[in-house]
Amino acid sequence: MASTPPPPDSHPQPSYSRERYLEAILLEADKLKNSEEAYQLVFSTALATSLWHDQNLGWPILEFEGRDALLEKALLFASDVSSKFRDCAIEEAKLLSSSIDPSIFEIVNNMKAFRTHDSFRGITLCLKKLLDFHCNEDLSEYDWPENMFGFDDNCIEDMMMNRKLSLETFIYCWTCLKKNMEALVNCLGSEFNGDSEIDRFVLSYLGVWNLDGTYVLLMPEAKWVEELADKSLKRNGSLVSVDFEDLVTSAGRIWIEEMSVFAMTCCDQLESIADFLYQKKYPSKALCFMTFLHIFEVIRFLKPYLRRLQHTEALTMYEQLRKRAVHVFYVLVNPLGWDTSMTKDMALARKSEACLVVATEYMREKIKGKNRLNESDMALVAQMVLSTPNLRKEVYINLQKKLKNNEVWYNFIGTYVEEVSELNQLLSLYEVVKHTKMCSKWKDQEERVMSYRQMYMIERLLTLTSLAKGTSYLTKSNLADLIVQYDEQSSLRLSSLGSIKANQLEDILMFFAKFLVEFTKNLNLFPVEDLCCLTLRAVVWACLLYLTFGGEHLDFLKCMLLDDNITSHLPSTFKKALEIRRKEDIIDVKMVARAFQKLNNPLMLIQSLRKEDNSVTILYADSDSDSTFDAGSSCFWDALQDCSSKISHIQKFLDRMLPLLSSSVQDPICIANQCQMREFTRLIGEMEQLHEEVKHSPCCMDLVVKISKTILLRRSRMTGILDQHILLCKKNDADEEEEWETETDEENEEVKNDYKYEGDFNTDDDEW
């Protein structure tokens, strides 16, 4: 039962003594018959004094004279309540008494104890202390784990107890404290009556005690009280009270300021982390990527509070930082090099909620703007659409409305609104790319950035077009990009790509051919610092087109590899691995596989989803140990050149391969066009003739030599197709240990690391 407050005077007396005022508070506590309420009064006095004395602005917790005596008296009151309440009171006393150089171990222990007592006040104060600890720690002492993901809350708290501070532990503290502070501000905006757990925390933090509806100040000299008008304060005997309405208004303003300071502190710390990672050239680009995603998220949280406080200068500063975060988003999503995109952490980062927030918020801002989207804006929007999974349908709908005057882009976004087949999305993306004016002058940074965005669109078009063929070659980075975009359910939609018409496929391939010609002509316009990466990317695209779609792309690839203006910008090991055999003028899959291995971006054979078989077969060759694609078709071609001594090798090859190759004639999607289909059919017929001859003993050697020479004339155009089917044959016959030797008796091992994804592109395994 609370004591009856004395009648208030109209104005408080001007004289003030902290000692006498504190005595009056303790006297009121002694009068209280409720020990729990008495504890709350004394502890709140100790807390408010720690936060506001000596012109402190509410944080950090400071030591003051008489603190220990106050806490001791508070604990005496707590000892008369339940044991559970007493335990919580002891933890609160520890929290205040450890204000001078507390260990992070103590703080986390405090927080865990407060969680068992459901103490909003204790948890919030601990989180604020933990954030301070992170901000004061030297970044060189942070722990930078290789694996950023997979930590649960308990694991993160254990890391902090072991003083392993990191980006993950910092974000954990930010997220938890943000949740509490949002709940606090929302409480002040509704029916604040001082009765709820959050209400009581607000009062104790400000140093206010609810004495039967009279709100008594426990720290009248607090800075926030000085800003109140005299009419808001009244003398209640020895104590001073504050008008309730003015209290709520002041509390709302104080916590909005507190929220903005808290968010700015977090944002500044994240920026320091990003700069530290950049300066130290930290290898994990995913870590830098996530840092900027969090910066974007913090600024999104911060901006409304800065607007309410009319902090225009801070708004401008953080808007620049937000733009930097968006820039990092698209640079790291589509890096010129491949090492970043292939890491598991990068894939998980791109599938994270933070990444989804960045893409969603950026597009919402563009949609709300009055200006029409320019080519650069639309290219970035396309990149975000193509690279961010699980965007909400409302984003697509609003974006489509924004683009209603641009038919091509309107239709492209419409494929996501209507959730049409992947084939329709491919064809719509092709129309967008075809009608997009590619930047070639590179006058400024904006045009340079725009070109990178457009290249991402083109590379995705190449990936989907290759999958449409049914059996295709991609790089590991292409596959990593698909893993981000498609989950177990959405990957099944890829089967629709197999329905592409021959003329549609030919149109897209013609576009790629023209694009690469124009692209290589303009290489001298590219910035010097990007020239090597851009040239390498163009050559890799040409290799993939040749291997997947056959000989008609071989001439252009050979021209590129014979052009010193191009090869001078390629990595020496890659260039050496792709040196053309001058005698035969041949580039086969074995050469390309070895070259790609030098880039740490291995070549992969993909058998796409088909309507009758909802699975994706992926074959991967480890060229480091010379266990390449079992030499591909090169052993067959080599045997034909010396057919008189290689009859048994030719027969073994044809015994294995002819059934598969013959069945492929019934599947025209595996052949790029009608001309290639006709030549492939003739090749199979000639191989069947040769098979009939070599399986008889003795065979007619003159006829064998004649047929072999005829088949060899098709080598440059048919190598890619044969290599694809050889790999698929080996996948189907993986249990057979059959081997056949080349002329040098080199042993060709079974394809390593081959596996079959049953519809689920996932990142659960470490080796993915």
mmCIF file with all atom_site columns, N, CA and C in Angstrom, residues 108 153 160 165 177 213 216 235 253 272 303 405 454 516-517 540 556 595 629 671 673 708:
data_model
loop_
_atom_site.group_PDB
_atom_site.id
_atom_site.type_symbol
_atom_site.label_atom_id
_atom_site.label_alt_id
_atom_site.label_comp_id
_atom_site.label_asym_id
_atom_site.label_entity_id
_atom_site.label_seq_id
_atom_site.pdbx_PDB_ins_code
_atom_site.Cartn_x
_atom_site.Cartn_y
_atom_site.Cartn_z
_atom_site.occupancy
_atom_site.B_iso_or_equiv
_atom_site.pdbx_formal_charge
_atom_site.auth_seq_id
_atom_site.auth_comp_id
_atom_site.auth_asym_id
_atom_site.auth_atom_id
_atom_site.pdbx_PDB_model_num
ATOM 1  N N  . VAL A 1 108 ? 26.935 -10.812 -20.455 1.00 0.00 ? 108 VAL A N  1
ATOM 2  C CA . VAL A 1 108 ? 26.129 -11.869 -21.079 1.00 0.00 ? 108 VAL A CA 1
ATOM 3  C C  . VAL A 1 108 ? 25.496 -12.743 -20.006 1.00 0.00 ? 108 VAL A C  1
ATOM 4  N N  . ASP A 1 153 ? 21.080 -18.351 -31.487 1.00 0.00 ? 153 ASP A N  1
ATOM 5  C CA . ASP A 1 153 ? 21.255 -17.335 -30.445 1.00 0.00 ? 153 ASP A CA 1
ATOM 6  C C  . ASP A 1 153 ? 22.185 -17.816 -29.336 1.00 0.00 ? 153 ASP A C  1
ATOM 7  N N  . MET A 1 160 ? 30.249 -14.563 -27.439 1.00 0.00 ? 160 MET A N  1
ATOM 8  C CA . MET A 1 160 ? 30.527 -13.326 -26.702 1.00 0.00 ? 160 MET A CA 1
ATOM 9  C C  . MET A 1 160 ? 31.121 -13.626 -25.331 1.00 0.00 ? 160 MET A C  1
ATOM 10 N N  . LEU A 1 165 ? 34.141 -11.466 -30.313 1.00 0.00 ? 165 LEU A N  1
ATOM 11 C CA . LEU A 1 165 ? 33.239 -10.503 -30.931 1.00 0.00 ? 165 LEU A CA 1
ATOM 12 C C  . LEU A 1 165 ? 33.392 -10.572 -32.442 1.00 0.00 ? 165 LEU A C  1
ATOM 13 N N  . LEU A 1 177 ? 18.201 -5.338  -29.470 1.00 0.00 ? 177 LEU A N  1
ATOM 14 C CA . LEU A 1 177 ? 17.945 -4.039  -28.852 1.00 0.00 ? 177 LEU A CA 1
ATOM 15 C C  . LEU A 1 177 ? 16.954 -3.226  -29.679 1.00 0.00 ? 177 LEU A C  1
ATOM 16 N N  . GLY A 1 213 ? -0.508 7.831   -8.866  1.00 0.00 ? 213 GLY A N  1
ATOM 17 C CA . GLY A 1 213 ? -0.939 8.762   -9.906  1.00 0.00 ? 213 GLY A CA 1
ATOM 18 C C  . GLY A 1 213 ? -0.184 10.067  -9.928  1.00 0.00 ? 213 GLY A C  1
ATOM 19 N N  . VAL A 1 216 ? 6.514  11.408  -9.460  1.00 0.00 ? 216 VAL A N  1
ATOM 20 C CA . VAL A 1 216 ? 7.567  12.074  -8.699  1.00 0.00 ? 216 VAL A CA 1
ATOM 21 C C  . VAL A 1 216 ? 8.914  11.907  -9.403  1.00 0.00 ? 216 VAL A C  1
ATOM 22 N N  . ARG A 1 235 ? 5.786  21.108  -6.581  1.00 0.00 ? 235 ARG A N  1
ATOM 23 C CA . ARG A 1 235 ? 6.399  20.634  -5.345  1.00 0.00 ? 235 ARG A CA 1
ATOM 24 C C  . ARG A 1 235 ? 5.389  19.799  -4.577  1.00 0.00 ? 235 ARG A C  1
ATOM 25 N N  . ARG A 1 253 ? 9.903  12.133  -26.950 1.00 0.00 ? 253 ARG A N  1
ATOM 26 C CA . ARG A 1 253 ? 10.997 12.846  -27.622 1.00 0.00 ? 253 ARG A CA 1
ATOM 27 C C  . ARG A 1 253 ? 12.354 12.252  -27.242 1.00 0.00 ? 253 ARG A C  1
ATOM 28 N N  . SER A 1 272 ? 32.628 1.390   -40.087 1.00 0.00 ? 272 SER A N  1
ATOM 29 C CA . SER A 1 272 ? 34.014 1.149   -39.671 1.00 0.00 ? 272 SER A CA 1
ATOM 30 C C  . SER A 1 272 ? 34.426 -0.285  -39.975 1.00 0.00 ? 272 SER A C  1
ATOM 31 N N  . LYS A 1 303 ? 16.099 6.535   -40.762 1.00 0.00 ? 303 LYS A N  1
ATOM 32 C CA . LYS A 1 303 ? 15.632 7.723   -41.486 1.00 0.00 ? 303 LYS A CA 1
ATOM 33 C C  . LYS A 1 303 ? 14.333 8.329   -40.941 1.00 0.00 ? 303 LYS A C  1
ATOM 34 N N  . ASN A 1 405 ? 4.568  2.379   -69.743 1.00 0.00 ? 405 ASN A N  1
ATOM 35 C CA . ASN A 1 405 ? 4.835  3.039   -71.025 1.00 0.00 ? 405 ASN A CA 1
ATOM 36 C C  . ASN A 1 405 ? 5.991  2.402   -71.786 1.00 0.00 ? 405 ASN A C  1
ATOM 37 N N  . GLN A 1 454 ? 24.128 -4.583  -67.155 1.00 0.00 ? 454 GLN A N  1
ATOM 38 C CA . GLN A 1 454 ? 23.676 -5.188  -68.399 1.00 0.00 ? 454 GLN A CA 1
ATOM 39 C C  . GLN A 1 454 ? 24.375 -6.522  -68.640 1.00 0.00 ? 454 GLN A C  1
ATOM 40 N N  . LEU A 1 516 ? 29.071 -10.537 -78.972 1.00 0.00 ? 516 LEU A N  1
ATOM 41 C CA . LEU A 1 516 ? 30.482 -10.776 -78.684 1.00 0.00 ? 516 LEU A CA 1
ATOM 42 C C  . LEU A 1 516 ? 31.390 -10.087 -79.688 1.00 0.00 ? 516 LEU A C  1
ATOM 43 N N  . VAL A 1 517 ? 30.960 -10.046 -80.940 1.00 0.00 ? 517 VAL A N  1
ATOM 44 C CA . VAL A 1 517 ? 31.751 -9.334  -81.953 1.00 0.00 ? 517 VAL A CA 1
ATOM 45 C C  . VAL A 1 517 ? 31.847 -7.857  -81.589 1.00 0.00 ? 517 VAL A C  1
ATOM 46 N N  . VAL A 1 540 ? 35.361 -16.594 -71.981 1.00 0.00 ? 540 VAL A N  1
ATOM 47 C CA . VAL A 1 540 ? 34.647 -17.686 -71.304 1.00 0.00 ? 540 VAL A CA 1
ATOM 48 C C  . VAL A 1 540 ? 33.269 -17.880 -71.924 1.00 0.00 ? 540 VAL A C  1
ATOM 49 N N  . PHE A 1 556 ? 34.681 -18.118 -84.383 1.00 0.00 ? 556 PHE A N  1
ATOM 50 C CA . PHE A 1 556 ? 34.831 -16.869 -83.630 1.00 0.00 ? 556 PHE A CA 1
ATOM 51 C C  . PHE A 1 556 ? 35.731 -17.077 -82.415 1.00 0.00 ? 556 PHE A C  1
ATOM 52 N N  . ALA A 1 595 ? 41.561 -25.302 -68.840 1.00 0.00 ? 595 ALA A N  1
ATOM 53 C CA . ALA A 1 595 ? 41.712 -23.842 -68.795 1.00 0.00 ? 595 ALA A CA 1
ATOM 54 C C  . ALA A 1 595 ? 40.836 -23.243 -67.698 1.00 0.00 ? 595 ALA A C  1
ATOM 55 N N  . PHE A 1 629 ? 37.855 -35.035 -68.398 1.00 0.00 ? 629 PHE A N  1
ATOM 56 C CA . PHE A 1 629 ? 36.610 -35.702 -68.762 1.00 0.00 ? 629 PHE A CA 1
ATOM 57 C C  . PHE A 1 629 ? 36.894 -37.000 -69.529 1.00 0.00 ? 629 PHE A C  1
ATOM 58 N N  . ILE A 1 671 ? 20.322 -30.633 -80.219 1.00 0.00 ? 671 ILE A N  1
ATOM 59 C CA . ILE A 1 671 ? 21.089 -30.136 -81.362 1.00 0.00 ? 671 ILE A CA 1
ATOM 60 C C  . ILE A 1 671 ? 20.671 -28.704 -81.634 1.00 0.00 ? 671 ILE A C  1
ATOM 61 N N  . ASN A 1 673 ? 20.676 -26.586 -84.307 1.00 0.00 ? 673 ASN A N  1
ATOM 62 C CA . ASN A 1 673 ? 19.859 -26.200 -85.454 1.00 0.00 ? 673 ASN A CA 1
ATOM 63 C C  . ASN A 1 673 ? 19.755 -27.358 -86.435 1.00 0.00 ? 673 ASN A C  1
ATOM 64 N N  . SER A 1 708 ? 37.206 -43.582 -91.561 1.00 0.00 ? 708 SER A N  1
ATOM 65 C CA . SER A 1 708 ? 37.836 -42.782 -90.497 1.00 0.00 ? 708 SER A CA 1
ATOM 66 C C  . SER A 1 708 ? 38.173 -41.388 -90.991 1.00 0.00 ? 708 SER A C  1
#
